[in-house]
Amino acid sequence: MVDIRLNATINGRKVSRDAKPHLRLLDFLRDDLNLTGNKEGCGAGECGTCSVFVDGMLVKSCLMPVAKAQGATVDTIESLAKSGELSVLQKAFHKAGASQCGYCIPGMVMAATAALRANPFADREEIKERLGGNICRCTGYQKIFDAVELARDVQNGRLPATALLETDTADGDVIGKSVRRIDAPSKVSGRLKYAGDMIMPGMLHVQVLRSPHAHARIVSIDTSAALAMEGVESVITSADVPGKDGFGVFVHDQPVMAHDKVRYVGEAVAAVAAEDALTAKRAVAAIKVVYEQLTPVFDPDVAMREGAAVVHDYAPDNITKHIPIRVGDVEAGFAESDLVIEENYSTQAIEHAYLEPEAGLAYVDHDDVVTVVSPSQNITHHRHMLARIIAKPISKVRFVMSPVGGGFGGKEDMIYQGMLALLAMKTMRPVRLVYTREESIISTAKRHPSRTNLRMGVMHDGRIKALAMRMVCDGGAYGLSTEGVMRKAAILAAGPYSIPNVRIDTYGIYTNNTPSGAFRSFGALQTQFATESHLDIIAERLGLDPFEIRRINAMRDGATTHTKQTLGSVSLMRALEAAEQASGWEAGAPAVRGETRGDLGHDDVRPSVTLGTRFAAGDTQEAAE
Amino acid sequence: MARKRGRGMAACWYGIARTATIDRAAAWAEIDDGGSAKIVTGVTEIGEGILTVLAQIAAHEIGVKPEHVVIGDNDTARAPEAAHAGASRQTYMIGNVVALASREARKRLVGVMAEMWDVAAETIRTGNGEIWAENTNHRITMGEAVACAKNRGVVPVGSATFGTDTTGIQDGKGGDGSGRPWQAYVFGCQVAEVEVDTVTGEVQVLAVWAAHDVGRAVNPQGVEGQIEGGIVQAIGQGLMEDYQLKDGHTSTSGFAKYILPTSLDVPRVNSIIIEDPDPIGPLGVKGIGEPAMVPTIPAVMNAIYDAVGVRVFDLPATPEKILLAMREKARREAAMAMQAAE
Ligand code: FES
Ligand code: FES
């Protein structure tokens, strides 16, 4: 394909350059012009991180072929902060604390700029609608809305420009003040470089071959055709690991690339470093792997049965970890109880969906130090593991944590850094890997899906006498954080309540599903979902207010936990009271009081959405009634 | 009435820092030329705002403005170990250790000035970029003080390590799980108000009141940000997100199929920050990143039950599941009414 000559005005400058015709406008801006402020969060028009202005219109540049920008005026996030001076909206994002990881923020600022251009008086509900095409995974959007409202009011003169200034700390008291985030200017302006924005001279691009099978033996891997391709510098497989292969937060059961067999769809099998990403992609397609199918196991309860397919030889029962908690005599507690309620709960796998897909750079420096730059949530542990894998002393392994575009636990695992290090060592050139959204979703850890059986015995007065919980979690193909998740899930399972008889068992199980790993709230979310739902079921049966049943059982100062630890001060009663008061809660048993309640629709409740929701069909039906 | 409202609540508890193991972190501090502070520690921002929190803590301890604190890049070859960015441990572990290292650097500088001014070190105060001795005319800028120290051959540096007094739990064969997994615990409670569309089954979470103990809020806006973000992630899991697999292959490999909360799905979050200071660490701080997410889902499920009398036991509570449960409930009630009539 011949290059096209692109003439356009980009950020106020005339640009005339050759461009590959297959490029999207986003690639051209980021790769050819090094305007990396706008990001690629999805590549499919669904997240808004790539939003730019084309002839003044907000456009998702991942959907626009570069040729379409011929003759156009394109403005990226870099155009907003003229010579480093932030726009009013950017200052408002800074002031309102609207940026967290920052990865969505350039696109969000563009969309918000467009919103206020379209309607300088837009109210909060209109602002929400206008930002509906931009996903933020960190902030919960509230402070973003606050920021846009603040900018609107300053622009309209309803608020003075001083409303954007730093909180006053002249009295010297700095702690307890909402000082503006020191990293926000770099995020609202798109100046902050995430790993995928970084380039090094002579850098190679990495692509990964992934398993199409859930459970299969690797009979052979033939990399010769890939290696023979022009522009390909290196192809690696598990055979290239010089040291003791294996990583994981607790058990080191995961090889850098599949070794002997693959255990889940999407597992890395081989990796290529080439002069450009397209060549690397073609080389990946040229690698020939012969697999021999093995019986897979997908259900954790099935995996626990005798005779089930074994995922890891070291764990013939497929149990990654079982955590028991025992207090008192739980059966005696049930026998004593006036009421025993049993239910089953389950939670699904969810994706971290940090807006920044995995990315990293590696190089070997002048002192032979293997250096990996990546958004890792655990550089200390990664360096220990990598040193063993590449058989080097720790002093020759260096991890640098690049800005993390959202983690939520998903970047605690060393899933790709090993491949980068090996390729850097093989080629002695800098190498960079940037995952696509699809790659990120199919191959990285999820929250543990869970199945929980919960039995609780209570007295008529609401006191909990006994609690028995059994939770089975699908840990997927590798251990990652499963052991820790099961432990935290179990320790916190019974909630902050003093219960004399407790039996808790949590099981993390190997299957051939996508691995489960660390995810914000780490097992406690699954177990406490069950316990807190259960308490309401019981409160209804006993005719108790939900706050009341919790108060009756609440741990107090000096309480003993279910792991027999003595606590000091316990703030639970304060938290209950604060939430009850702030919400203006009307007391009563949770017996479907619904519309009869007197405490609904206060000022601090948002209006319900009637237009523009993704369930819009419902509204038409309602209107037709 | 096609839309019905209801309310629900749930409480939570959570442990701060690494679970059932000894956690630790280290930091270096230096009061630099010009009176700024330099902090180096092995962990950084994952979006939660830790850099700002550390800047505030160093500023507070040393007596400079937060904007005059520089935080070194974290790098295993250039910074002391601070372990990982997770477990709601950043403000607790790194915040506390930065306070300790800052105190040591300040002590060095104060020592020099006490000698120079011939006053007791305890009478020296720092704040807002200045250093002075109480009840005297001695008052200079931190920058001048650093120059004084250097002229006497002293670079005002400090370092510190902070570790937890925790243990594993007895979770081996036959174990009862006993142990001291954390030294700091937090508690919280949330109330959710929802509206359920009885025609479509769609649930909107209109408001959440979230009361959380954070020990001590270094940056209240940052704490709110964690609470708001956590609640919205939990609403994603509670109502819409679903990573689906069939025979090991996912059908949700993009955001078209993997549905995330957008600006139109989020409730108004009303945060109430509770401060029950941690008695062990030097600052009283605890953490908020993860606990913020824990009570949301049960509070929303309890609110859905309050609104329409159906409870979802299998997440997520999609419109289809809610409609199915409502239909089943109606069928059950009709059958019961028939029985009663017979
Ligand atoms: S919308 Fe373009 S990258 Fe997501
Ligand atoms: S700040 Fe929006 S995705 Fe992180």
PDB file of N, CA and C and ligand atoms in Angstrom, chain A residues 98-105 108 135-139 144 355 405-406 408, ligand 2:
ATOM      1  N   ALA A  98     -11.076  15.871  40.146  1.00  0.00           N
ATOM      2  CA  ALA A  98     -11.800  15.051  39.177  1.00  0.00           C
ATOM      3  C   ALA A  98     -10.936  13.998  38.507  1.00  0.00           C
ATOM      4  N   SER A  99      -9.631  14.059  38.700  1.00  0.00           N
ATOM      5  CA  SER A  99      -8.786  13.033  38.074  1.00  0.00           C
ATOM      6  C   SER A  99      -8.253  12.104  39.142  1.00  0.00           C
ATOM      7  N   GLN A 100      -8.303  10.826  38.861  1.00  0.00           N
ATOM      8  CA  GLN A 100      -7.625   9.878  39.752  1.00  0.00           C
ATOM      9  C   GLN A 100      -6.458   9.272  38.972  1.00  0.00           C
ATOM     10  N   CYS A 101      -6.665   8.111  38.341  1.00  0.00           N
ATOM     11  CA  CYS A 101      -5.535   7.558  37.576  1.00  0.00           C
ATOM     12  C   CYS A 101      -5.204   8.441  36.388  1.00  0.00           C
ATOM     13  N   GLY A 102      -6.195   9.176  35.900  1.00  0.00           N
ATOM     14  CA  GLY A 102      -5.961  10.140  34.830  1.00  0.00           C
ATOM     15  C   GLY A 102      -6.099   9.612  33.424  1.00  0.00           C
ATOM     16  N   TYR A 103      -6.281   8.318  33.268  1.00  0.00           N
ATOM     17  CA  TYR A 103      -6.230   7.772  31.918  1.00  0.00           C
ATOM     18  C   TYR A 103      -7.426   8.178  31.061  1.00  0.00           C
ATOM     19  N   CYS A 104      -8.569   8.317  31.702  1.00  0.00           N
ATOM     20  CA  CYS A 104      -9.761   8.730  30.950  1.00  0.00           C
ATOM     21  C   CYS A 104      -9.810  10.240  30.778  1.00  0.00           C
ATOM     22  N   ILE A 105      -8.975  10.931  31.558  1.00  0.00           N
ATOM     23  CA  ILE A 105      -9.171  12.370  31.740  1.00  0.00           C
ATOM     24  C   ILE A 105      -8.963  13.203  30.475  1.00  0.00           C
ATOM     25  N   MET A 108     -12.054  12.874  28.650  1.00  0.00           N
ATOM     26  CA  MET A 108     -13.141  13.451  29.433  1.00  0.00           C
ATOM     27  C   MET A 108     -13.098  14.980  29.331  1.00  0.00           C
ATOM     28  N   ILE A 135     -16.023   6.720  29.424  1.00  0.00           N
ATOM     29  CA  ILE A 135     -15.997   5.879  30.621  1.00  0.00           C
ATOM     30  C   ILE A 135     -14.871   6.322  31.551  1.00  0.00           C
ATOM     31  N   CYS A 136     -15.187   6.385  32.831  1.00  0.00           N
ATOM     32  CA  CYS A 136     -14.144   6.545  33.848  1.00  0.00           C
ATOM     33  C   CYS A 136     -14.321   5.400  34.828  1.00  0.00           C
ATOM     34  N   ARG A 137     -13.259   4.700  35.133  1.00  0.00           N
ATOM     35  CA  ARG A 137     -13.353   3.554  36.017  1.00  0.00           C
ATOM     36  C   ARG A 137     -12.983   3.903  37.455  1.00  0.00           C
ATOM     37  N   CYS A 138     -12.424   5.103  37.674  1.00  0.00           N
ATOM     38  CA  CYS A 138     -11.888   5.417  39.003  1.00  0.00           C
ATOM     39  C   CYS A 138     -12.803   6.280  39.854  1.00  0.00           C
ATOM     40  N   THR A 139     -13.337   7.323  39.251  1.00  0.00           N
ATOM     41  CA  THR A 139     -13.847   8.424  40.076  1.00  0.00           C
ATOM     42  C   THR A 139     -15.297   8.272  40.490  1.00  0.00           C
ATOM     43  N   ILE A 144     -16.122  14.631  38.534  1.00  0.00           N
ATOM     44  CA  ILE A 144     -16.054  15.134  37.149  1.00  0.00           C
ATOM     45  C   ILE A 144     -17.242  16.070  36.892  1.00  0.00           C
ATOM     46  N   LEU A 355      -8.811   1.755  32.584  1.00  0.00           N
ATOM     47  CA  LEU A 355      -8.842   2.289  31.220  1.00  0.00           C
ATOM     48  C   LEU A 355      -7.505   2.127  30.501  1.00  0.00           C
ATOM     49  N   GLY A 405      -2.557   3.582  35.044  1.00  0.00           N
ATOM     50  CA  GLY A 405      -3.841   4.069  34.534  1.00  0.00           C
ATOM     51  C   GLY A 405      -4.987   3.217  35.035  1.00  0.00           C
ATOM     52  N   GLY A 406      -5.048   3.085  36.332  1.00  0.00           N
ATOM     53  CA  GLY A 406      -6.057   2.233  36.968  1.00  0.00           C
ATOM     54  C   GLY A 406      -5.470   0.864  37.234  1.00  0.00           C
ATOM     55  N   PHE A 408      -6.662  -1.391  40.576  1.00  0.00           N
ATOM     56  CA  PHE A 408      -7.724  -2.113  41.305  1.00  0.00           C
ATOM     57  C   PHE A 408      -7.324  -3.543  41.630  1.00  0.00           C
TER      58      PHE A 408
HETATM   59  S1  FES C   2      -9.487   8.716  36.408  1.00  0.00           S
HETATM   60 FE1  FES C   2     -10.992   8.079  35.013  1.00  0.00          FE
HETATM   61  S2  FES C   2     -10.318   6.109  34.454  1.00  0.00           S
HETATM   62 FE2  FES C   2      -8.964   6.632  36.048  1.00  0.00          FE
END
